[in-house]
Amino acid sequence: MAVKDEKWRLFFALWPSAKVRQSIVEIADPLLSEMEGRIIAQKNFHITLHFIGSVTDEEKNCLHRAARTVTFEPFGLSLDCFGFFDKAKIFWMAAQTIPAELEQLHDKLGTAFSACDFQPDIRPYSPHVSLLRKARKIPVEYQPFTINWHVDEFVLVESVSTTGGVDYRVIEKYPLQNK
Ligand code: ATP
Ligand code: MG
């Protein structure tokens, strides 16, 4: 793993395949083009599992080791709805029925992180793919859709602020394996 003097800004996430990304764009684009706000780049689409925030090398390594201890089987996720966070003004895509496996993976990771003195967010988990920031004029109707996402890994992502906006770099991958 890379070493750094300054701190890392990190989060654990589900990272969609190119195909899933493309499907999200195809379904969301007609709506987004009618809305005001800042469109999130396709390459940045993800579902946050746990936001970590700013950590040292040592803390990062501990979280990485903890994440590696988590064993989990692959599962399916169906993206099939849009929604809006009123306060954050974020328009997103998500699953109407959150798979129990996703909640379990989230919880297992959170428990594993206690070995690193990291306190996971205790608010209810609300998995989503952010699509638009500073969203206004939210569409009330849309065509039904389903995007099937086969989840067979989760990743550790570094969030880097650049002049062109935020850049997410996948720095570790954790495959999910059938027993
Ligand atoms: P920026 O903050 O530079 O505008 P960003 O919000 O996309 O860009 P980060 O703040 O690094 O980038 O967030 C990375 C991911 O973690 C995003 O999915 C974001 O929604 C989520 N996230 C950020 N802060 C929190 C938090 N306090 N609690 C839960 N999730 C968070
Ligand atoms: Mg942020």
Coordinates of N, CA and C and ligand atoms in Angstrom, one line a residue:
M1 N 0.8 -1.2 0.0 CA 0.0 0.0 0.0 C 0.9 1.3 0.0
A2 N 0.4 2.3 -0.6 CA 1.1 3.6 -0.7 C 1.2 4.2 0.7
V3 N 2.3 5.0 0.9 CA 2.5 5.6 2.2 C 2.4 7.1 1.9
K4 N 1.8 7.9 2.9 CA 1.6 9.3 2.8 C 2.0 10.0 4.0
D5 N 2.5 11.2 3.9 CA 2.8 12.0 5.1 C 1.5 12.7 5.6
E6 N 0.7 13.2 4.7 CA -0.5 13.9 5.1 C -1.6 12.8 5.3
K7 N -2.8 13.3 5.6 CA -3.9 12.3 5.9 C -4.6 11.9 4.7
W8 N -5.2 10.8 4.8 CA -6.1 10.2 3.7 C -7.5 10.6 4.0
R9 N -8.3 10.8 2.9 CA -9.7 10.9 3.1 C -10.3 9.7 2.4
L10 N -11.0 8.9 3.2 CA -11.3 7.5 2.7 C -12.8 7.2 2.9
F11 N -13.3 6.3 2.1 CA -14.6 5.6 2.3 C -14.6 4.3 1.7
F12 N -15.4 3.4 2.3 CA -15.6 2.0 1.7 C -16.9 2.1 0.9
A13 N -16.8 1.4 -0.2 CA -18.0 1.5 -1.2 C -18.2 0.3 -2.0
L14 N -19.4 0.2 -2.6 CA -19.7 -0.7 -3.7 C -19.4 0.1 -5.0
W15 N -18.7 -0.5 -5.9 CA -18.2 0.1 -7.1 C -18.9 -0.5 -8.3
P16 N -19.7 0.2 -9.0 CA -20.5 -0.5 -10.1 C -19.6 -0.9 -11.3
S17 N -19.9 -1.9 -12.0 CA -19.2 -2.3 -13.3 C -19.5 -1.2 -14.3
A18 N -18.8 -1.2 -15.4 CA -19.0 -0.3 -16.5 C -20.4 -0.4 -17.0
K19 N -20.9 -1.6 -17.1 CA -22.2 -1.9 -17.6 C -23.3 -1.3 -16.7
V20 N -23.2 -1.4 -15.4 CA -24.1 -0.8 -14.5 C -24.1 0.7 -14.6
R21 N -22.9 1.2 -14.6 CA -22.7 2.7 -14.8 C -23.5 3.2 -16.0
Q22 N -23.3 2.5 -17.1 CA -23.9 2.8 -18.4 C -25.4 2.8 -18.3
S23 N -25.9 1.7 -17.6 CA -27.4 1.6 -17.4 C -27.9 2.8 -16.6
I24 N -27.2 3.2 -15.6 CA -27.6 4.3 -14.7 C -27.7 5.5 -15.5
V25 N -26.7 5.8 -16.4 CA -26.7 7.0 -17.2 C -27.9 7.0 -18.2
E26 N -28.1 5.8 -18.8 CA -29.2 5.7 -19.8 C -30.5 6.1 -19.2
I27 N -30.7 5.5 -17.9 CA -32.0 5.7 -17.3 C -32.1 7.1 -16.7
A28 N -31.0 7.6 -16.1 CA -31.1 8.9 -15.4 C -31.0 10.1 -16.3
D29 N -30.3 10.0 -17.4 CA -30.0 11.2 -18.2 C -31.2 12.0 -18.6
P30 N -32.3 11.3 -19.1 CA -33.5 12.1 -19.5 C -34.1 12.9 -18.4
L31 N -34.0 12.4 -17.1 CA -34.5 13.2 -16.0 C -33.5 14.3 -15.7
L32 N -32.2 13.9 -15.6 CA -31.2 14.9 -15.2 C -31.2 16.1 -16.1
S33 N -31.4 15.8 -17.4 CA -31.3 16.9 -18.4 C -32.5 18.0 -18.2
E34 N -33.5 17.6 -17.4 CA -34.6 18.5 -17.1 C -34.4 19.1 -15.8
M35 N -33.4 18.8 -15.1 CA -33.2 19.3 -13.7 C -32.1 20.3 -13.6
E36 N -32.2 21.2 -12.6 CA -31.0 22.1 -12.3 C -30.2 21.4 -11.3
G37 N -28.9 21.7 -11.3 CA -28.0 21.2 -10.3 C -26.7 20.8 -11.0
R38 N -25.8 20.1 -10.2 CA -24.5 19.7 -10.6 C -24.5 18.2 -10.8
I39 N -24.4 17.8 -12.1 CA -24.4 16.4 -12.4 C -23.1 15.7 -11.9
I40 N -23.2 14.6 -11.3 CA -22.1 13.8 -10.8 C -21.5 12.9 -11.9
A41 N -20.2 13.0 -12.2 CA -19.6 12.2 -13.3 C -19.8 10.7 -13.1
Q42 N -20.1 10.1 -14.2 CA -20.3 8.7 -14.3 C -19.2 7.9 -13.6
K43 N -18.0 8.3 -13.8 CA -16.9 7.6 -13.2 C -16.9 7.6 -11.6
N44 N -17.7 8.6 -11.1 CA -17.7 8.7 -9.6 C -18.9 8.0 -9.0
F45 N -19.7 7.3 -9.8 CA -20.9 6.6 -9.2 C -20.4 5.5 -8.2
H46 N -21.1 5.4 -7.1 CA -20.8 4.4 -6.1 C -21.9 4.3 -5.1
I47 N -21.9 3.3 -4.3 CA -22.7 3.3 -3.1 C -21.8 3.2 -1.9
T48 N -21.8 4.3 -1.0 CA -21.0 4.3 0.2 C -21.4 3.2 1.1
L49 N -20.5 2.4 1.6 CA -20.8 1.4 2.7 C -20.5 2.1 4.0
H50 N -19.3 2.7 4.2 CA -18.9 3.4 5.4 C -18.1 4.6 5.0
F51 N -18.5 5.8 5.4 CA -17.6 6.9 5.2 C -16.6 7.0 6.4
I52 N -15.3 7.1 6.0 CA -14.3 7.0 7.1 C -13.8 8.5 7.4
G53 N -13.6 9.3 6.4 CA -13.1 10.6 6.6 C -11.6 10.6 6.7
S54 N -11.0 11.6 7.4 CA -9.6 11.8 7.4 C -8.9 10.9 8.4
V55 N -7.9 10.1 7.9 CA -7.1 9.2 8.7 C -5.6 9.2 8.4
T56 N -4.8 8.8 9.3 CA -3.4 8.6 9.1 C -3.1 7.3 8.4
D57 N -1.9 7.1 8.0 CA -1.4 5.9 7.4 C -1.8 4.7 8.2
E58 N -1.4 4.9 9.5 CA -1.6 3.8 10.5 C -3.1 3.4 10.6
E59 N -3.9 4.4 10.7 CA -5.4 4.1 10.8 C -5.9 3.5 9.5
K60 N -5.4 4.0 8.4 CA -5.8 3.4 7.1 C -5.4 1.9 7.1
N61 N -4.2 1.6 7.5 CA -3.7 0.2 7.4 C -4.6 -0.7 8.4
C62 N -5.0 -0.2 9.5 CA -5.8 -0.9 10.4 C -7.1 -1.2 9.8
L63 N -7.7 -0.2 9.2 CA -9.1 -0.4 8.6 C -9.0 -1.4 7.4
H64 N -7.9 -1.3 6.7 CA -7.7 -2.2 5.6 C -7.6 -3.7 6.1
R65 N -6.8 -3.9 7.1 CA -6.7 -5.2 7.7 C -8.0 -5.7 8.2
A66 N -8.8 -4.8 8.9 CA -10.1 -5.2 9.4 C -11.0 -5.6 8.2
A67 N -11.0 -4.8 7.2 CA -11.9 -5.1 6.0 C -11.5 -6.4 5.4
R68 N -10.3 -6.8 5.4 CA -9.8 -8.1 4.8 C -10.4 -9.3 5.6
T69 N -10.7 -9.0 6.9 CA -11.2 -10.2 7.7 C -12.7 -10.4 7.4
V70 N -13.3 -9.5 6.8 CA -14.8 -9.7 6.5 C -15.0 -10.7 5.4
T71 N -15.7 -11.8 5.7 CA -16.0 -12.8 4.7 C -17.5 -12.6 4.3
F72 N -17.8 -12.7 3.0 CA -19.2 -12.5 2.6 C -19.4 -13.1 1.3
E73 N -20.6 -13.6 1.0 CA -20.9 -14.2 -0.3 C -21.5 -13.1 -1.2
P74 N -21.2 -13.2 -2.5 CA -21.8 -12.3 -3.5 C -23.3 -12.3 -3.4
F75 N -23.9 -11.1 -3.8 CA -25.3 -11.0 -3.7 C -25.8 -10.1 -4.8
G76 N -27.1 -10.0 -5.1 CA -27.7 -9.2 -6.1 C -28.4 -8.0 -5.5
L77 N -28.3 -6.9 -6.3 CA -28.9 -5.6 -5.8 C -29.7 -5.1 -7.0
S78 N -30.9 -4.7 -6.8 CA -31.7 -4.1 -8.0 C -31.9 -2.6 -7.7
L79 N -31.3 -1.8 -8.6 CA -31.6 -0.4 -8.5 C -32.9 -0.2 -9.2
D80 N -33.9 0.4 -8.6 CA -35.2 0.5 -9.2 C -36.0 1.8 -8.8
C81 N -35.3 2.7 -8.2 CA -36.0 4.0 -7.8 C -35.1 5.2 -7.7
F82 N -35.7 6.3 -7.8 CA -35.0 7.6 -7.6 C -35.5 8.2 -6.3
G83 N -34.6 9.1 -5.7 CA -35.0 9.7 -4.5 C -34.2 11.0 -4.3
F84 N -34.5 11.7 -3.2 CA -34.0 13.0 -3.0 C -33.7 13.3 -1.5
F85 N -32.5 13.7 -1.1 CA -32.2 14.1 0.2 C -32.5 15.6 0.3
D86 N -33.5 16.0 1.0 CA -34.0 17.4 1.1 C -32.9 18.3 1.6
K87 N -32.3 17.9 2.7 CA -31.3 18.8 3.3 C -30.0 19.0 2.5
A88 N -29.5 17.8 2.1 CA -28.2 17.8 1.3 C -28.5 18.2 -0.2
K89 N -29.7 18.2 -0.6 CA -30.1 18.5 -2.0 C -29.4 17.6 -3.0
I90 N -29.4 16.3 -2.6 CA -28.9 15.3 -3.5 C -30.0 14.4 -4.1
F91 N -29.9 14.3 -5.4 CA -30.8 13.4 -6.1 C -30.1 12.1 -6.4
W92 N -30.7 11.0 -6.1 CA -30.0 9.7 -6.1 C -30.9 8.6 -6.7
M93 N -30.2 7.5 -7.0 CA -30.9 6.2 -7.4 C -30.6 5.2 -6.4
A94 N -31.6 4.3 -6.1 CA -31.4 3.3 -5.1 C -32.3 2.1 -5.3
A95 N -32.3 1.2 -4.3 CA -33.1 0.0 -4.4 C -34.3 0.2 -3.5
Q96 N -35.5 0.0 -4.0 CA -36.7 0.1 -3.1 C -36.6 -0.9 -2.0
T97 N -36.1 -2.1 -2.3 CA -35.9 -3.1 -1.3 C -34.5 -3.3 -1.1
I98 N -34.0 -2.9 0.1 CA -32.5 -3.0 0.3 C -32.3 -4.5 0.7
P99 N -31.4 -5.1 -0.1 CA -31.1 -6.5 0.2 C -30.6 -6.7 1.7
A100 N -31.1 -7.7 2.3 CA -30.6 -8.0 3.7 C -29.1 -8.1 3.7
E101 N -28.5 -8.7 2.6 CA -27.1 -8.9 2.5 C -26.3 -7.6 2.6
L102 N -26.9 -6.6 2.0 CA -26.2 -5.3 2.0 C -26.1 -4.7 3.4
E103 N -27.3 -4.8 4.1 CA -27.3 -4.4 5.5 C -26.3 -5.2 6.4
Q104 N -26.2 -6.5 6.1 CA -25.3 -7.4 6.8 C -23.9 -7.0 6.5
L105 N -23.6 -6.8 5.3 CA -22.2 -6.4 4.9 C -21.8 -5.1 5.6
H106 N -22.7 -4.2 5.5 CA -22.5 -2.9 6.2 C -22.2 -3.1 7.7
D107 N -23.0 -3.9 8.3 CA -22.9 -4.1 9.8 C -21.6 -4.9 10.1
K108 N -21.3 -5.9 9.3 CA -20.1 -6.7 9.5 C -18.8 -5.8 9.5
L109 N -18.8 -5.0 8.5 CA -17.7 -4.1 8.3 C -17.6 -3.1 9.5
G110 N -18.7 -2.6 9.9 CA -18.7 -1.6 11.0 C -18.2 -2.3 12.3
T111 N -18.6 -3.6 12.5 CA -18.1 -4.3 13.7 C -16.6 -4.5 13.6
A112 N -16.1 -4.9 12.4 CA -14.7 -5.2 12.2 C -13.9 -3.9 12.5
F113 N -14.4 -2.7 12.2 CA -13.7 -1.5 12.4 C -13.5 -1.1 13.8
S114 N -14.2 -1.8 14.7 CA -14.1 -1.4 16.1 C -12.6 -1.8 16.6
A115 N -12.0 -2.7 15.9 CA -10.6 -3.1 16.2 C -9.6 -1.9 16.0
C116 N -10.1 -0.9 15.2 CA -9.3 0.3 14.9 C -9.7 1.5 15.6
D117 N -10.6 1.4 16.6 CA -11.1 2.5 17.4 C -11.9 3.5 16.5
F118 N -12.4 2.9 15.4 CA -13.3 3.7 14.5 C -14.7 3.6 14.9
Q119 N -15.4 4.7 15.1 CA -16.8 4.6 15.4 C -17.7 4.7 14.2
P120 N -18.3 3.7 13.7 CA -19.1 3.8 12.5 C -20.3 4.7 12.8
D121 N -20.8 5.3 11.7 CA -22.0 6.2 11.8 C -23.2 5.4 12.3
I122 N -23.8 5.9 13.3 CA -24.9 5.1 13.9 C -26.3 5.4 13.3
R123 N -26.3 6.4 12.4 CA -27.6 6.7 11.7 C -28.0 5.5 10.9
P124 N -29.3 5.3 10.6 CA -29.7 4.2 9.8 C -29.0 4.3 8.4
Y125 N -28.6 3.1 8.0 CA -27.9 3.0 6.7 C -28.9 3.3 5.5
S126 N -28.5 4.2 4.6 CA -29.3 4.5 3.5 C -28.6 4.5 2.2
P127 N -28.4 3.2 1.7 CA -27.5 3.1 0.5 C -28.1 3.7 -0.7
H128 N -27.3 4.4 -1.5 CA -27.8 5.1 -2.7 C -26.6 5.5 -3.6
V129 N -26.9 5.7 -4.9 CA -26.0 6.2 -5.8 C -26.3 7.7 -6.1
S130 N -25.4 8.6 -5.7 CA -25.7 10.0 -5.9 C -25.6 10.4 -7.3
L131 N -26.5 11.2 -7.9 CA -26.5 11.5 -9.3 C -26.4 13.0 -9.5
L132 N -26.9 13.8 -8.6 CA -27.0 15.3 -8.9 C -26.9 16.0 -7.5
R133 N -26.0 17.0 -7.5 CA -25.9 17.8 -6.3 C -26.6 19.1 -6.5
K134 N -26.9 19.8 -5.4 CA -27.7 21.1 -5.5 C -28.9 20.9 -6.4
A135 N -29.6 19.8 -6.2 CA -30.7 19.4 -7.0 C -31.9 20.3 -6.7
R136 N -32.6 20.7 -7.7 CA -33.9 21.4 -7.6 C -34.8 20.8 -8.6
K137 N -36.1 21.2 -8.6 CA -37.1 20.7 -9.5 C -37.0 19.2 -9.6
I138 N -37.4 18.5 -8.6 CA -37.3 17.1 -8.5 C -38.5 16.5 -9.3
P139 N -38.2 15.5 -10.2 CA -39.3 14.9 -11.0 C -40.2 14.1 -10.1
V140 N -41.5 14.2 -10.3 CA -42.4 13.4 -9.5 C -42.7 12.1 -10.1
E141 N -42.5 12.0 -11.4 CA -42.9 10.7 -12.1 C -41.7 10.3 -13.0
Y142 N -41.6 8.9 -13.1 CA -40.6 8.4 -14.1 C -41.0 7.0 -14.5
Q143 N -40.4 6.6 -15.6 CA -40.7 5.2 -16.1 C -40.1 4.2 -15.1
P144 N -40.9 3.1 -14.8 CA -40.3 2.1 -14.0 C -39.1 1.5 -14.6
F145 N -38.1 1.1 -13.8 CA -36.9 0.5 -14.4 C -36.3 -0.4 -13.3
T146 N -35.4 -1.3 -13.8 CA -34.6 -2.2 -12.8 C -33.2 -2.3 -13.4
I147 N -32.2 -2.1 -12.6 CA -30.8 -2.3 -13.0 C -30.3 -3.4 -12.1
N148 N -29.9 -4.5 -12.6 CA -29.4 -5.6 -11.8 C -27.9 -5.5 -11.6
W149 N -27.5 -5.4 -10.4 CA -26.1 -5.2 -10.0 C -25.7 -6.4 -9.2
H150 N -24.7 -7.2 -9.8 CA -24.2 -8.3 -9.1 C -23.0 -7.9 -8.3
V151 N -23.2 -7.9 -7.0 CA -22.1 -7.4 -6.1 C -21.2 -8.5 -5.7
D152 N -20.0 -8.4 -6.2 CA -19.0 -9.5 -5.9 C -17.7 -8.9 -5.3
E153 N -17.7 -7.6 -4.9 CA -16.6 -7.1 -4.2 C -17.0 -5.7 -3.6
F154 N -16.2 -5.3 -2.6 CA -16.4 -3.9 -2.1 C -15.0 -3.3 -2.2
V155 N -14.9 -2.0 -2.1 CA -13.6 -1.4 -2.4 C -13.3 -0.3 -1.3
L156 N -12.0 0.1 -1.2 CA -11.6 1.2 -0.3 C -11.2 2.3 -1.3
V157 N -11.8 3.5 -1.1 CA -11.7 4.6 -2.0 C -11.0 5.8 -1.4
E158 N -10.1 6.4 -2.1 CA -9.5 7.7 -1.6 C -10.3 8.8 -2.3
S159 N -10.7 9.8 -1.6 CA -11.4 10.9 -2.1 C -10.4 12.1 -2.2
V160 N -10.2 12.6 -3.4 CA -9.2 13.6 -3.6 C -9.9 14.8 -4.2
S161 N -9.7 16.0 -3.6 CA -10.2 17.2 -4.2 C -9.3 17.7 -5.2
T162 N -9.8 18.0 -6.4 CA -8.9 18.5 -7.5 C -9.6 19.8 -8.0
T163 N -8.9 20.5 -8.8 CA -9.5 21.7 -9.4 C -10.7 21.4 -10.2
G164 N -10.7 20.2 -10.8 CA -11.8 19.8 -11.7 C -12.9 19.2 -10.9
G165 N -12.9 19.2 -9.6 CA -13.9 18.5 -8.8 C -13.3 17.3 -8.0
V166 N -14.2 16.6 -7.3 CA -13.7 15.5 -6.5 C -13.3 14.3 -7.4
D167 N -12.2 13.6 -7.0 CA -11.7 12.5 -7.8 C -11.7 11.3 -6.8
Y168 N -12.3 10.2 -7.2 CA -12.3 9.0 -6.3 C -11.4 8.0 -6.9
R169 N -10.4 7.5 -6.0 CA -9.4 6.5 -6.5 C -9.6 5.3 -5.7
V170 N -9.9 4.2 -6.4 CA -10.0 2.9 -5.7 C -8.6 2.4 -5.3
I171 N -8.3 2.3 -4.0 CA -7.0 1.9 -3.6 C -6.9 0.5 -3.1
E172 N -8.0 -0.1 -2.8 CA -8.0 -1.6 -2.4 C -9.3 -2.2 -2.8
K173 N -9.2 -3.5 -3.2 CA -10.5 -4.2 -3.5 C -10.6 -5.5 -2.6
Y174 N -11.8 -5.8 -2.2 CA -12.1 -6.9 -1.3 C -13.1 -7.8 -2.0
P175 N -12.6 -8.9 -2.6 CA -13.6 -9.8 -3.3 C -14.5 -10.5 -2.3
L176 N -15.8 -10.7 -2.7 CA -16.7 -11.5 -1.9 C -16.7 -12.9 -2.6
Q177 N -16.6 -13.9 -1.7 CA -16.4 -15.2 -2.3 C -17.5 -16.2 -1.8
N178 N -17.9 -17.1 -2.7 CA -18.8 -18.2 -2.4 C -18.1 -19.1 -1.5
K179 N -18.8 -19.6 -0.5 CA -18.1 -20.6 0.4 C -17.9 -21.9 -0.2
Ligands
ATP1 P1 -17.0 17.0 -1.7 O1 -17.2 16.7 -0.2 O2 -15.6 17.3 -2.1 O3 -18.0 17.9 -2.3 P2 -18.0 14.3 -2.0 O4 -19.0 14.6 -1.0 O5 -18.4 13.5 -3.3 O6 -17.3 15.6 -2.5 P3 -16.6 13.0 0.1 O7 -17.0 14.1 1.0 O8 -15.1 12.6 0.2 O9 -16.8 13.5 -1.4 O10 -17.5 11.8 0.3 C1 -17.2 10.5 -0.3 C2 -18.5 9.7 -0.1 O11 -18.8 9.5 1.3 C3 -19.7 10.3 -0.8 O12 -20.6 9.2 -1.2 C4 -20.4 11.0 0.4 O13 -21.8 11.1 0.2 C5 -20.1 10.1 1.5 N1 -20.0 10.9 2.8 C6 -19.3 12.1 2.9 N2 -19.4 12.5 4.2 C7 -20.2 11.7 4.8 C8 -20.7 11.6 6.2 N3 -20.3 12.4 7.1 N4 -21.5 10.5 6.5 C9 -21.8 9.6 5.6 N5 -21.4 9.6 4.3 C10 -20.6 10.6 3.9
MG2 MG -18.7 15.5 0.9

